Amino acid sequence: MSGFHRKRGSTTLIRVVTLLLLAVPCMAFGEDLPFEFRGARLGMSIDELRTIQFPDIDGSRFHPGIESSIRLVCESDTPRIEPPGVSPVYLEARRRFDALGSNLCSWVVPDAVGKKAYLQVGQGGSERVTYDLYRAPDGVQRLWKIEIGIPESLAPSLLESLTEKFGAPANMEKTAVQNRMGAKFDSFYSKWSNAASTIELTQRTGRLDEGKLVYTHVAYADDYQKKWDEISGPSKL
C-alpha cells in the first residue's frame, strides 16, 4: 500500500506542476522570455503595463520639465461615444475589436488634448508608440504587440543597435519602394526571433519617409488572428 501511496502522490504532484506551467501566461518550460521595449514586456497584463513609469522620466530633449506628468492612456479609460453618421464599415470593425477585448494604449502629454508624448527610440524619438492588448486565453487583457513609427532615417542606426544587442537578424531583405512619380528608393526589412516573440524593423512602409519597428508575442498574435477570423465570419455589411 505504501508503494501505491507514493505513486499516487507523484502523479498528483506532476498534475499540479503541469497546471501551474499552463497558467503562466508569458512563458512555457524551455522558452525564452518575450522581448521588451523600454520596460514593457510582451505578454504582460494591462495592470502591469500601467505600473510602468514614462521611460524617459529622467529628462529628455523632447519634454523638458514635464516628463514626470506624462501618463499612459488607454482606449478603455473613457467611454466611447460614436458620432452620428459613422460608416457601417467602422462600426463592424469596432464590433470585432470589442469582441476581442482589444485595447490600445499610448503615452500622452498632460493638458494637451490628443497630443502623444515623444519616446526615446535609439538615437531618435517617436510619438507613434502604441501598446496593443487583447483578451488572452486566461481572460486578462495582455500585451501582444508594440508598434513604433519611426522616421526612415533612423532605421539604419536601429538596425545596428538591434544587431549589437541580439545578433544578426534571422531575416534580412533588401527592397525598394516606389513613389507616385515612379522613382525608387532603397529600403530594408529585418527580423529577430526567439522562442516567444519577434522584432521586425522596416525602413520604409506606406510613406517614403516613415518606417516601423514592431514587437510581437508569437503565441498571442496567433491566438488573436484565430479569434479575429472566427469573429469576422461572413461579412455583415
PDB file of C-alpha atoms in Angstrom:
ATOM      1  CA  MET A   1       0.000   0.000   0.000  1.00  0.00           C
ATOM      2  CA  SER A   2       2.851   2.363   0.806  1.00  0.00           C
ATOM      3  CA  GLY A   3       4.134   1.983  -2.764  1.00  0.00           C
ATOM      4  CA  PHE A   4       0.670   2.796  -4.073  1.00  0.00           C
ATOM      5  CA  HIS A   5       0.511   5.977  -1.993  1.00  0.00           C
ATOM      6  CA  ARG A   6       3.923   7.127  -3.218  1.00  0.00           C
ATOM      7  CA  LYS A   7       2.909   6.599  -6.829  1.00  0.00           C
ATOM      8  CA  ARG A   8      -0.379   8.392  -6.339  1.00  0.00           C
ATOM      9  CA  GLY A   9       1.382  11.312  -4.667  1.00  0.00           C
ATOM     10  CA  SER A  10       3.872  11.573  -7.512  1.00  0.00           C
ATOM     11  CA  THR A  11       1.060  11.558 -10.075  1.00  0.00           C
ATOM     12  CA  THR A  12      -0.751  14.311  -8.182  1.00  0.00           C
ATOM     13  CA  LEU A  13       2.435  16.394  -7.986  1.00  0.00           C
ATOM     14  CA  ILE A  14       3.010  16.036 -11.737  1.00  0.00           C
ATOM     15  CA  ARG A  15      -0.545  17.174 -12.426  1.00  0.00           C
ATOM     16  CA  VAL A  16      -0.149  20.196 -10.164  1.00  0.00           C
ATOM     17  CA  VAL A  17       3.138  21.224 -11.805  1.00  0.00           C
ATOM     18  CA  THR A  18       1.594  20.808 -15.271  1.00  0.00           C
ATOM     19  CA  LEU A  19      -1.347  23.038 -14.346  1.00  0.00           C
ATOM     20  CA  LEU A  20       0.993  25.674 -12.947  1.00  0.00           C
ATOM     21  CA  LEU A  21       3.034  25.727 -16.155  1.00  0.00           C
ATOM     22  CA  LEU A  22      -0.096  26.156 -18.254  1.00  0.00           C
ATOM     23  CA  ALA A  23      -1.198  29.014 -16.022  1.00  0.00           C
ATOM     24  CA  VAL A  24       1.971  31.048 -16.687  1.00  0.00           C
ATOM     25  CA  PRO A  25       0.935  33.478 -19.451  1.00  0.00           C
ATOM     26  CA  CYS A  26       4.282  34.799 -20.680  1.00  0.00           C
ATOM     27  CA  MET A  27       6.498  31.750 -20.946  1.00  0.00           C
ATOM     28  CA  ALA A  28       6.450  27.995 -21.023  1.00  0.00           C
ATOM     29  CA  PHE A  29       9.074  25.479 -19.972  1.00  0.00           C
ATOM     30  CA  GLY A  30      12.221  25.881 -22.075  1.00  0.00           C
ATOM     31  CA  GLU A  31      11.115  29.083 -23.822  1.00  0.00           C
ATOM     32  CA  ASP A  32      12.945  32.403 -23.901  1.00  0.00           C
ATOM     33  CA  LEU A  33      11.352  35.401 -22.266  1.00  0.00           C
ATOM     34  CA  PRO A  34       9.355  37.580 -24.678  1.00  0.00           C
ATOM     35  CA  PHE A  35      11.140  40.707 -25.893  1.00  0.00           C
ATOM     36  CA  GLU A  36      10.569  44.004 -24.122  1.00  0.00           C
ATOM     37  CA  PHE A  37      10.720  47.640 -25.193  1.00  0.00           C
ATOM     38  CA  ARG A  38      11.616  50.322 -22.652  1.00  0.00           C
ATOM     39  CA  GLY A  39      10.194  48.345 -19.724  1.00  0.00           C
ATOM     40  CA  ALA A  40       7.098  46.993 -21.477  1.00  0.00           C
ATOM     41  CA  ARG A  41       7.465  43.234 -21.892  1.00  0.00           C
ATOM     42  CA  LEU A  42       5.287  41.387 -24.378  1.00  0.00           C
ATOM     43  CA  GLY A  43       2.717  39.236 -22.594  1.00  0.00           C
ATOM     44  CA  MET A  44       2.349  41.481 -19.536  1.00  0.00           C
ATOM     45  CA  SER A  45      -1.143  42.314 -18.260  1.00  0.00           C
ATOM     46  CA  ILE A  46      -2.732  45.733 -18.595  1.00  0.00           C
ATOM     47  CA  ASP A  47      -2.363  46.208 -14.824  1.00  0.00           C
ATOM     48  CA  GLU A  48       1.371  45.505 -15.103  1.00  0.00           C
ATOM     49  CA  LEU A  49       1.665  47.870 -18.071  1.00  0.00           C
ATOM     50  CA  ARG A  50       0.036  50.661 -16.081  1.00  0.00           C
ATOM     51  CA  THR A  51       2.700  50.393 -13.366  1.00  0.00           C
ATOM     52  CA  ILE A  52       5.446  51.430 -15.795  1.00  0.00           C
ATOM     53  CA  GLN A  53       6.655  54.997 -15.474  1.00  0.00           C
ATOM     54  CA  PHE A  54       7.264  57.061 -18.581  1.00  0.00           C
ATOM     55  CA  PRO A  55      10.594  55.577 -19.773  1.00  0.00           C
ATOM     56  CA  ASP A  56      12.255  58.974 -20.214  1.00  0.00           C
ATOM     57  CA  ILE A  57      11.320  60.108 -16.707  1.00  0.00           C
ATOM     58  CA  ASP A  58      14.861  61.391 -16.025  1.00  0.00           C
ATOM     59  CA  GLY A  59      14.520  64.012 -18.702  1.00  0.00           C
ATOM     60  CA  SER A  60      14.849  64.224 -22.451  1.00  0.00           C
ATOM     61  CA  ARG A  61      15.174  66.803 -25.192  1.00  0.00           C
ATOM     62  CA  PHE A  62      11.550  66.157 -26.160  1.00  0.00           C
ATOM     63  CA  HIS A  63       9.682  67.103 -22.946  1.00  0.00           C
ATOM     64  CA  PRO A  64      11.965  69.180 -20.702  1.00  0.00           C
ATOM     65  CA  GLY A  65      10.429  69.642 -17.270  1.00  0.00           C
ATOM     66  CA  ILE A  66       7.181  67.709 -17.756  1.00  0.00           C
ATOM     67  CA  GLU A  67       8.331  64.104 -18.120  1.00  0.00           C
ATOM     68  CA  SER A  68       7.047  63.162 -14.658  1.00  0.00           C
ATOM     69  CA  SER A  69       3.489  64.155 -15.545  1.00  0.00           C
ATOM     70  CA  ILE A  70       3.240  62.259 -18.843  1.00  0.00           C
ATOM     71  CA  ARG A  71       0.818  59.362 -18.431  1.00  0.00           C
ATOM     72  CA  LEU A  72      -0.233  56.202 -20.204  1.00  0.00           C
ATOM     73  CA  VAL A  73      -3.746  56.497 -21.633  1.00  0.00           C
ATOM     74  CA  CYS A  74      -5.791  53.569 -22.971  1.00  0.00           C
ATOM     75  CA  GLU A  75      -8.925  53.475 -25.086  1.00  0.00           C
ATOM     76  CA  SER A  76     -10.792  51.802 -22.242  1.00  0.00           C
ATOM     77  CA  ASP A  77     -10.148  54.761 -19.905  1.00  0.00           C
ATOM     78  CA  THR A  78     -13.046  56.796 -21.302  1.00  0.00           C
ATOM     79  CA  PRO A  79     -16.467  55.725 -22.596  1.00  0.00           C
ATOM     80  CA  ARG A  80     -16.603  55.646 -26.376  1.00  0.00           C
ATOM     81  CA  ILE A  81     -19.342  57.742 -27.950  1.00  0.00           C
ATOM     82  CA  GLU A  82     -19.845  57.137 -31.640  1.00  0.00           C
ATOM     83  CA  PRO A  83     -20.609  60.339 -33.558  1.00  0.00           C
ATOM     84  CA  PRO A  84     -23.646  60.367 -35.863  1.00  0.00           C
ATOM     85  CA  GLY A  85     -23.088  59.273 -39.419  1.00  0.00           C
ATOM     86  CA  VAL A  86     -20.372  56.727 -38.641  1.00  0.00           C
ATOM     87  CA  SER A  87     -19.885  54.329 -41.550  1.00  0.00           C
ATOM     88  CA  PRO A  88     -21.072  50.701 -41.255  1.00  0.00           C
ATOM     89  CA  VAL A  89     -17.527  49.568 -42.072  1.00  0.00           C
ATOM     90  CA  TYR A  90     -16.177  51.366 -38.995  1.00  0.00           C
ATOM     91  CA  LEU A  91     -18.968  50.037 -36.753  1.00  0.00           C
ATOM     92  CA  GLU A  92     -18.357  46.468 -37.938  1.00  0.00           C
ATOM     93  CA  ALA A  93     -14.634  46.802 -37.243  1.00  0.00           C
ATOM     94  CA  ARG A  94     -15.381  48.202 -33.782  1.00  0.00           C
ATOM     95  CA  ARG A  95     -17.692  45.265 -33.078  1.00  0.00           C
ATOM     96  CA  ARG A  96     -14.881  42.845 -33.847  1.00  0.00           C
ATOM     97  CA  PHE A  97     -12.315  44.728 -31.754  1.00  0.00           C
ATOM     98  CA  ASP A  98     -14.731  44.858 -28.806  1.00  0.00           C
ATOM     99  CA  ALA A  99     -15.394  41.123 -29.090  1.00  0.00           C
ATOM    100  CA  LEU A 100     -11.625  40.539 -28.884  1.00  0.00           C
ATOM    101  CA  GLY A 101     -11.298  42.755 -25.815  1.00  0.00           C
ATOM    102  CA  SER A 102      -8.914  44.913 -27.845  1.00  0.00           C
ATOM    103  CA  ASN A 103      -7.333  47.929 -26.162  1.00  0.00           C
ATOM    104  CA  LEU A 104      -4.746  50.443 -27.403  1.00  0.00           C
ATOM    105  CA  CYS A 105      -2.544  52.457 -25.056  1.00  0.00           C
ATOM    106  CA  SER A 106      -0.043  55.289 -25.618  1.00  0.00           C
ATOM    107  CA  TRP A 107       1.864  57.975 -23.700  1.00  0.00           C
ATOM    108  CA  VAL A 108       0.077  61.327 -23.613  1.00  0.00           C
ATOM    109  CA  VAL A 109       1.305  64.833 -22.750  1.00  0.00           C
ATOM    110  CA  PRO A 110      -0.759  66.408 -19.924  1.00  0.00           C
ATOM    111  CA  ASP A 111      -3.007  69.400 -20.701  1.00  0.00           C
ATOM    112  CA  ALA A 112      -2.652  68.815 -24.418  1.00  0.00           C
ATOM    113  CA  VAL A 113      -5.718  67.027 -25.717  1.00  0.00           C
ATOM    114  CA  GLY A 114      -4.753  64.235 -28.059  1.00  0.00           C
ATOM    115  CA  LYS A 115      -1.035  65.080 -28.061  1.00  0.00           C
ATOM    116  CA  LYS A 116       1.126  61.984 -27.726  1.00  0.00           C
ATOM    117  CA  ALA A 117       4.490  62.093 -25.983  1.00  0.00           C
ATOM    118  CA  TYR A 118       7.768  61.519 -27.772  1.00  0.00           C
ATOM    119  CA  LEU A 119       9.639  58.462 -26.571  1.00  0.00           C
ATOM    120  CA  GLN A 120      13.367  57.944 -26.998  1.00  0.00           C
ATOM    121  CA  VAL A 121      13.945  55.283 -29.662  1.00  0.00           C
ATOM    122  CA  GLY A 122      17.582  54.540 -30.389  1.00  0.00           C
ATOM    123  CA  GLN A 123      19.299  57.776 -31.414  1.00  0.00           C
ATOM    124  CA  GLY A 124      15.994  59.490 -32.148  1.00  0.00           C
ATOM    125  CA  GLY A 125      12.435  59.593 -30.907  1.00  0.00           C
ATOM    126  CA  SER A 126       8.867  58.738 -31.837  1.00  0.00           C
ATOM    127  CA  GLU A 127       5.429  59.918 -30.762  1.00  0.00           C
ATOM    128  CA  ARG A 128       3.836  56.951 -32.518  1.00  0.00           C
ATOM    129  CA  VAL A 129       4.365  54.272 -29.880  1.00  0.00           C
ATOM    130  CA  THR A 130       1.272  52.134 -29.294  1.00  0.00           C
ATOM    131  CA  TYR A 131       0.756  49.171 -26.989  1.00  0.00           C
ATOM    132  CA  ASP A 132      -1.800  46.726 -28.387  1.00  0.00           C
ATOM    133  CA  LEU A 133      -3.610  44.461 -25.920  1.00  0.00           C
ATOM    134  CA  TYR A 134      -6.402  41.901 -26.220  1.00  0.00           C
ATOM    135  CA  ARG A 135      -8.277  39.447 -24.008  1.00  0.00           C
ATOM    136  CA  ALA A 136      -5.916  36.474 -23.743  1.00  0.00           C
ATOM    137  CA  PRO A 137      -6.993  32.865 -23.040  1.00  0.00           C
ATOM    138  CA  ASP A 138      -6.697  33.492 -19.270  1.00  0.00           C
ATOM    139  CA  GLY A 139      -9.344  36.253 -19.542  1.00  0.00           C
ATOM    140  CA  VAL A 140      -6.858  39.065 -18.869  1.00  0.00           C
ATOM    141  CA  GLN A 141      -6.017  41.860 -21.302  1.00  0.00           C
ATOM    142  CA  ARG A 142      -2.391  41.227 -22.299  1.00  0.00           C
ATOM    143  CA  LEU A 143       0.180  42.998 -24.436  1.00  0.00           C
ATOM    144  CA  TRP A 144       0.553  41.158 -27.726  1.00  0.00           C
ATOM    145  CA  LYS A 145       2.125  43.886 -29.895  1.00  0.00           C
ATOM    146  CA  ILE A 146       4.146  47.094 -29.573  1.00  0.00           C
ATOM    147  CA  GLU A 147       4.219  49.213 -32.716  1.00  0.00           C
ATOM    148  CA  ILE A 148       6.613  52.149 -33.107  1.00  0.00           C
ATOM    149  CA  GLY A 149       6.521  54.548 -36.031  1.00  0.00           C
ATOM    150  CA  ILE A 150       9.963  55.934 -36.874  1.00  0.00           C
ATOM    151  CA  PRO A 151      11.479  58.292 -39.437  1.00  0.00           C
ATOM    152  CA  GLU A 152      13.125  56.215 -42.164  1.00  0.00           C
ATOM    153  CA  SER A 153      16.434  57.961 -41.481  1.00  0.00           C
ATOM    154  CA  LEU A 154      16.505  56.341 -38.016  1.00  0.00           C
ATOM    155  CA  ALA A 155      16.224  52.766 -39.348  1.00  0.00           C
ATOM    156  CA  PRO A 156      19.931  52.173 -40.196  1.00  0.00           C
ATOM    157  CA  SER A 157      21.122  53.114 -36.690  1.00  0.00           C
ATOM    158  CA  LEU A 158      18.350  50.985 -35.142  1.00  0.00           C
ATOM    159  CA  LEU A 159      19.464  48.050 -37.291  1.00  0.00           C
ATOM    160  CA  GLU A 160      22.978  48.487 -35.952  1.00  0.00           C
ATOM    161  CA  SER A 161      21.811  48.749 -32.321  1.00  0.00           C
ATOM    162  CA  LEU A 162      19.484  45.739 -32.535  1.00  0.00           C
ATOM    163  CA  THR A 163      22.185  43.660 -34.220  1.00  0.00           C
ATOM    164  CA  GLU A 164      24.630  44.576 -31.480  1.00  0.00           C
ATOM    165  CA  LYS A 165      22.099  43.523 -28.821  1.00  0.00           C
ATOM    166  CA  PHE A 166      20.518  40.431 -30.401  1.00  0.00           C
ATOM    167  CA  GLY A 167      22.958  39.381 -33.087  1.00  0.00           C
ATOM    168  CA  ALA A 168      22.404  39.276 -36.833  1.00  0.00           C
ATOM    169  CA  PRO A 169      18.718  39.230 -37.814  1.00  0.00           C
ATOM    170  CA  ALA A 170      17.224  35.880 -38.786  1.00  0.00           C
ATOM    171  CA  ASN A 171      15.718  37.526 -41.855  1.00  0.00           C
ATOM    172  CA  MET A 172      17.204  40.410 -43.833  1.00  0.00           C
ATOM    173  CA  GLU A 173      15.700  41.592 -47.110  1.00  0.00           C
ATOM    174  CA  LYS A 174      16.741  44.448 -49.345  1.00  0.00           C
ATOM    175  CA  THR A 175      13.738  46.041 -51.005  1.00  0.00           C
ATOM    176  CA  ALA A 176      12.761  49.118 -52.991  1.00  0.00           C
ATOM    177  CA  VAL A 177       9.830  51.486 -52.542  1.00  0.00           C
ATOM    178  CA  GLN A 178       8.383  53.451 -55.443  1.00  0.00           C
ATOM    179  CA  ASN A 179       6.644  56.822 -55.232  1.00  0.00           C
ATOM    180  CA  ARG A 180       3.814  58.080 -57.431  1.00  0.00           C
ATOM    181  CA  MET A 181       6.262  59.574 -59.916  1.00  0.00           C
ATOM    182  CA  GLY A 182       7.922  56.214 -60.429  1.00  0.00           C
ATOM    183  CA  ALA A 183      11.131  56.997 -58.561  1.00  0.00           C
ATOM    184  CA  LYS A 184      12.511  54.118 -56.486  1.00  0.00           C
ATOM    185  CA  PHE A 185      14.118  54.318 -53.044  1.00  0.00           C
ATOM    186  CA  ASP A 186      16.140  51.669 -51.252  1.00  0.00           C
ATOM    187  CA  SER A 187      14.617  50.056 -48.174  1.00  0.00           C
ATOM    188  CA  PHE A 188      15.146  47.014 -45.996  1.00  0.00           C
ATOM    189  CA  TYR A 189      13.224  44.621 -43.747  1.00  0.00           C
ATOM    190  CA  SER A 190      14.852  42.729 -40.866  1.00  0.00           C
ATOM    191  CA  LYS A 191      13.530  40.320 -38.255  1.00  0.00           C
ATOM    192  CA  TRP A 192      14.827  38.913 -34.964  1.00  0.00           C
ATOM    193  CA  SER A 193      13.159  35.959 -33.225  1.00  0.00           C
ATOM    194  CA  ASN A 194      13.280  33.970 -30.036  1.00  0.00           C
ATOM    195  CA  ALA A 195      11.008  31.148 -28.914  1.00  0.00           C
ATOM    196  CA  ALA A 196       8.329  33.541 -27.640  1.00  0.00           C
ATOM    197  CA  SER A 197       8.444  36.691 -29.767  1.00  0.00           C
ATOM    198  CA  THR A 198       9.744  38.651 -32.744  1.00  0.00           C
ATOM    199  CA  ILE A 199      11.116  42.102 -33.551  1.00  0.00           C
ATOM    200  CA  GLU A 200      10.597  43.469 -37.068  1.00  0.00           C
ATOM    201  CA  LEU A 201      12.226  46.591 -38.468  1.00  0.00           C
ATOM    202  CA  THR A 202      11.108  48.089 -41.787  1.00  0.00           C
ATOM    203  CA  GLN A 203      12.915  51.163 -43.121  1.00  0.00           C
ATOM    204  CA  ARG A 204      10.109  52.414 -45.372  1.00  0.00           C
ATOM    205  CA  THR A 205       6.432  51.457 -45.119  1.00  0.00           C
ATOM    206  CA  GLY A 206       3.388  53.214 -46.594  1.00  0.00           C
ATOM    207  CA  ARG A 207       5.243  56.529 -46.855  1.00  0.00           C
ATOM    208  CA  LEU A 208       8.772  57.064 -48.123  1.00  0.00           C
ATOM    209  CA  ASP A 209       9.831  58.984 -45.006  1.00  0.00           C
ATOM    210  CA  GLU A 210       8.289  56.591 -42.482  1.00  0.00           C
ATOM    211  CA  GLY A 211       9.464  53.268 -41.107  1.00  0.00           C
ATOM    212  CA  LYS A 212       8.207  50.897 -38.450  1.00  0.00           C
ATOM    213  CA  LEU A 213       9.541  48.856 -35.532  1.00  0.00           C
ATOM    214  CA  VAL A 214       7.198  46.121 -34.283  1.00  0.00           C
ATOM    215  CA  TYR A 215       7.497  43.786 -31.276  1.00  0.00           C
ATOM    216  CA  THR A 216       5.116  40.794 -31.394  1.00  0.00           C
ATOM    217  CA  HIS A 217       4.257  37.992 -28.951  1.00  0.00           C
ATOM    218  CA  VAL A 218       4.041  34.953 -31.235  1.00  0.00           C
ATOM    219  CA  ALA A 219       1.504  32.809 -29.332  1.00  0.00           C
ATOM    220  CA  TYR A 220      -0.810  35.723 -28.556  1.00  0.00           C
ATOM    221  CA  ALA A 221      -0.601  37.035 -32.126  1.00  0.00           C
ATOM    222  CA  ASP A 222      -1.635  33.608 -33.441  1.00  0.00           C
ATOM    223  CA  ASP A 223      -4.487  33.447 -30.927  1.00  0.00           C
ATOM    224  CA  TYR A 224      -5.564  36.991 -31.814  1.00  0.00           C
ATOM    225  CA  GLN A 225      -5.657  36.179 -35.537  1.00  0.00           C
ATOM    226  CA  LYS A 226      -7.568  32.938 -34.931  1.00  0.00           C
ATOM    227  CA  LYS A 227     -10.201  34.721 -32.848  1.00  0.00           C
ATOM    228  CA  TRP A 228     -10.418  37.574 -35.361  1.00  0.00           C
ATOM    229  CA  ASP A 229     -11.150  35.082 -38.138  1.00  0.00           C
ATOM    230  CA  GLU A 230     -13.788  33.348 -36.001  1.00  0.00           C
ATOM    231  CA  ILE A 231     -15.463  36.640 -35.087  1.00  0.00           C
ATOM    232  CA  SER A 232     -15.360  38.004 -38.610  1.00  0.00           C
ATOM    233  CA  GLY A 233     -17.136  35.089 -40.262  1.00  0.00           C
ATOM    234  CA  PRO A 234     -19.295  36.023 -43.261  1.00  0.00           C
ATOM    235  CA  SER A 235     -19.393  39.753 -43.876  1.00  0.00           C
ATOM    236  CA  LYS A 236     -22.365  41.515 -42.271  1.00  0.00           C
ATOM    237  CA  LEU A 237     -22.027  44.591 -44.481  1.00  0.00           C
TER     238      LEU A 237
END
